[in-house]
């Protein structure tokens, strides 16, 4: 067992998943530009910037790649002599990195968009820099929860039969529902003027602690189920 197996798994998975993400980012930008052109041509209201526009789609995308990547890489790493434990930790790290990378990339493009709007005199709506720290944090957190929910479903179908897999879909749905309840409007509307409440009526720290407990529950469940999981190596 190599000392840096976790780092190797995390890096390999991050690079591969970001390759997939290039297509996602390109599609989102193309659709966003198309909507803006249509809004100007037909005189429609389209009040959003690229960062806000991408947020809902990013959650769905992370959910999908969580299903795909959750255990897709495991057989290959096992063949290379990496333990299940190291693959698990590497997967978690890569999921966190991808979750942060997407809003970072869209934030950079949104910044360029605002600069161009100043140079060429067109208007961009949406509060890009209003409480940006909270918005960026919640965007990343939403992505991570989407990924973990997809991964949980993947594990259920991989380890058990399809009937048990359906139960894991319900479990993942319950996790997302509980997460949504903790943050309430934040998944739909990231932009809050008050970092202390973020529209939930709960202190930010309390909401964060509840979310961390929920993430820990999902990770412990996945780790327990994959600890001695039979690997289907082709």
PDB file of C-alpha atoms in Angstrom, residues 76-155:
ATOM      1  CA  UNK A  76      -9.966  -0.225 -11.389  1.00  0.00           C
ATOM      2  CA  UNK A  77      -8.336   1.029  -8.208  1.00  0.00           C
ATOM      3  CA  UNK A  78      -8.777  -2.367  -6.526  1.00  0.00           C
ATOM      4  CA  UNK A  79      -6.945  -3.968  -9.474  1.00  0.00           C
ATOM      5  CA  UNK A  80      -4.107  -1.524  -8.839  1.00  0.00           C
ATOM      6  CA  UNK A  81      -3.894  -2.634  -5.209  1.00  0.00           C
ATOM      7  CA  UNK A  82      -5.635   0.338  -3.603  1.00  0.00           C
ATOM      8  CA  UNK A  83      -7.778  -0.535  -0.589  1.00  0.00           C
ATOM      9  CA  UNK A  84     -11.489   0.174  -0.368  1.00  0.00           C
ATOM     10  CA  UNK A  85     -10.818   2.569   2.497  1.00  0.00           C
ATOM     11  CA  UNK A  86      -8.388   4.652   0.469  1.00  0.00           C
ATOM     12  CA  UNK A  87     -10.750   4.697  -2.512  1.00  0.00           C
ATOM     13  CA  UNK A  88     -13.531   5.895  -0.208  1.00  0.00           C
ATOM     14  CA  UNK A  89     -11.491   8.773   1.216  1.00  0.00           C
ATOM     15  CA  UNK A  90     -10.154   9.676  -2.210  1.00  0.00           C
ATOM     16  CA  UNK A  91     -13.696   9.773  -3.599  1.00  0.00           C
ATOM     17  CA  UNK A  92     -14.826  12.073  -0.782  1.00  0.00           C
ATOM     18  CA  UNK A  93     -11.948  14.479  -1.416  1.00  0.00           C
ATOM     19  CA  UNK A  94     -12.557  14.526  -5.169  1.00  0.00           C
ATOM     20  CA  UNK A  95     -16.269  15.179  -4.585  1.00  0.00           C
ATOM     21  CA  UNK A  96     -15.442  18.166  -2.375  1.00  0.00           C
ATOM     22  CA  UNK A  97     -12.992  19.539  -4.942  1.00  0.00           C
ATOM     23  CA  UNK A  98     -15.455  19.225  -7.830  1.00  0.00           C
ATOM     24  CA  UNK A  99     -18.213  20.754  -5.679  1.00  0.00           C
ATOM     25  CA  UNK A 100     -16.029  23.817  -5.106  1.00  0.00           C
ATOM     26  CA  UNK A 101     -14.578  23.981  -8.612  1.00  0.00           C
ATOM     27  CA  UNK A 102     -17.904  24.410 -10.415  1.00  0.00           C
ATOM     28  CA  UNK A 103     -19.044  27.572  -8.584  1.00  0.00           C
ATOM     29  CA  UNK A 104     -15.482  28.884  -8.768  1.00  0.00           C
ATOM     30  CA  UNK A 105     -15.411  28.503 -12.553  1.00  0.00           C
ATOM     31  CA  UNK A 106     -18.875  30.009 -12.983  1.00  0.00           C
ATOM     32  CA  UNK A 107     -17.917  32.853 -10.633  1.00  0.00           C
ATOM     33  CA  UNK A 108     -14.887  33.653 -12.775  1.00  0.00           C
ATOM     34  CA  UNK A 109     -16.997  33.648 -15.936  1.00  0.00           C
ATOM     35  CA  UNK A 110     -19.595  35.810 -14.181  1.00  0.00           C
ATOM     36  CA  UNK A 111     -16.851  38.254 -13.232  1.00  0.00           C
ATOM     37  CA  UNK A 112     -15.748  38.437 -16.866  1.00  0.00           C
ATOM     38  CA  UNK A 113     -19.385  38.936 -17.823  1.00  0.00           C
ATOM     39  CA  UNK A 114     -19.677  41.927 -15.483  1.00  0.00           C
ATOM     40  CA  UNK A 115     -16.453  43.436 -16.814  1.00  0.00           C
ATOM     41  CA  UNK A 116     -17.691  43.100 -20.386  1.00  0.00           C
ATOM     42  CA  UNK A 117     -21.038  44.618 -19.443  1.00  0.00           C
ATOM     43  CA  UNK A 118     -19.204  47.699 -18.189  1.00  0.00           C
ATOM     44  CA  UNK A 119     -17.068  47.947 -21.312  1.00  0.00           C
ATOM     45  CA  UNK A 120     -19.849  47.429 -23.836  1.00  0.00           C
ATOM     46  CA  UNK A 121     -22.711  49.028 -21.949  1.00  0.00           C
ATOM     47  CA  UNK A 122     -25.134  46.127 -21.579  1.00  0.00           C
ATOM     48  CA  UNK A 123     -26.896  45.291 -18.330  1.00  0.00           C
ATOM     49  CA  UNK A 124     -26.359  42.150 -16.257  1.00  0.00           C
ATOM     50  CA  UNK A 125     -28.866  41.497 -13.520  1.00  0.00           C
ATOM     51  CA  UNK A 126     -28.321  39.452 -10.383  1.00  0.00           C
ATOM     52  CA  UNK A 127     -26.303  40.317  -7.273  1.00  0.00           C
ATOM     53  CA  UNK A 128     -23.026  38.581  -8.047  1.00  0.00           C
ATOM     54  CA  UNK A 129     -21.078  40.150  -5.196  1.00  0.00           C
ATOM     55  CA  UNK A 130     -23.850  40.609  -2.634  1.00  0.00           C
ATOM     56  CA  UNK A 131     -22.885  38.320   0.229  1.00  0.00           C
ATOM     57  CA  UNK A 132     -20.755  36.376  -2.240  1.00  0.00           C
ATOM     58  CA  UNK A 133     -19.055  34.292   0.467  1.00  0.00           C
ATOM     59  CA  UNK A 134     -22.340  32.830   1.722  1.00  0.00           C
ATOM     60  CA  UNK A 135     -23.617  32.308  -1.825  1.00  0.00           C
ATOM     61  CA  UNK A 136     -20.435  30.523  -2.914  1.00  0.00           C
ATOM     62  CA  UNK A 137     -20.401  28.387   0.222  1.00  0.00           C
ATOM     63  CA  UNK A 138     -24.013  27.283  -0.162  1.00  0.00           C
ATOM     64  CA  UNK A 139     -23.567  26.628  -3.878  1.00  0.00           C
ATOM     65  CA  UNK A 140     -20.634  24.314  -3.078  1.00  0.00           C
ATOM     66  CA  UNK A 141     -22.536  22.653  -0.244  1.00  0.00           C
ATOM     67  CA  UNK A 142     -25.544  22.036  -2.485  1.00  0.00           C
ATOM     68  CA  UNK A 143     -23.255  20.394  -5.037  1.00  0.00           C
ATOM     69  CA  UNK A 144     -21.698  18.140  -2.418  1.00  0.00           C
ATOM     70  CA  UNK A 145     -25.083  17.018  -1.089  1.00  0.00           C
ATOM     71  CA  UNK A 146     -26.223  16.233  -4.621  1.00  0.00           C
ATOM     72  CA  UNK A 147     -23.111  14.127  -5.208  1.00  0.00           C
ATOM     73  CA  UNK A 148     -23.484  12.238  -1.918  1.00  0.00           C
ATOM     74  CA  UNK A 149     -27.149  11.495  -2.639  1.00  0.00           C
ATOM     75  CA  UNK A 150     -26.205  10.051  -6.027  1.00  0.00           C
ATOM     76  CA  UNK A 151     -23.358   8.045  -4.517  1.00  0.00           C
ATOM     77  CA  UNK A 152     -25.712   6.619  -1.873  1.00  0.00           C
ATOM     78  CA  UNK A 153     -28.106   5.418  -4.573  1.00  0.00           C
ATOM     79  CA  UNK A 154     -25.205   3.917  -6.523  1.00  0.00           C
ATOM     80  CA  UNK A 155     -24.070   1.927  -3.491  1.00  0.00           C
TER      81      UNK A 155
END
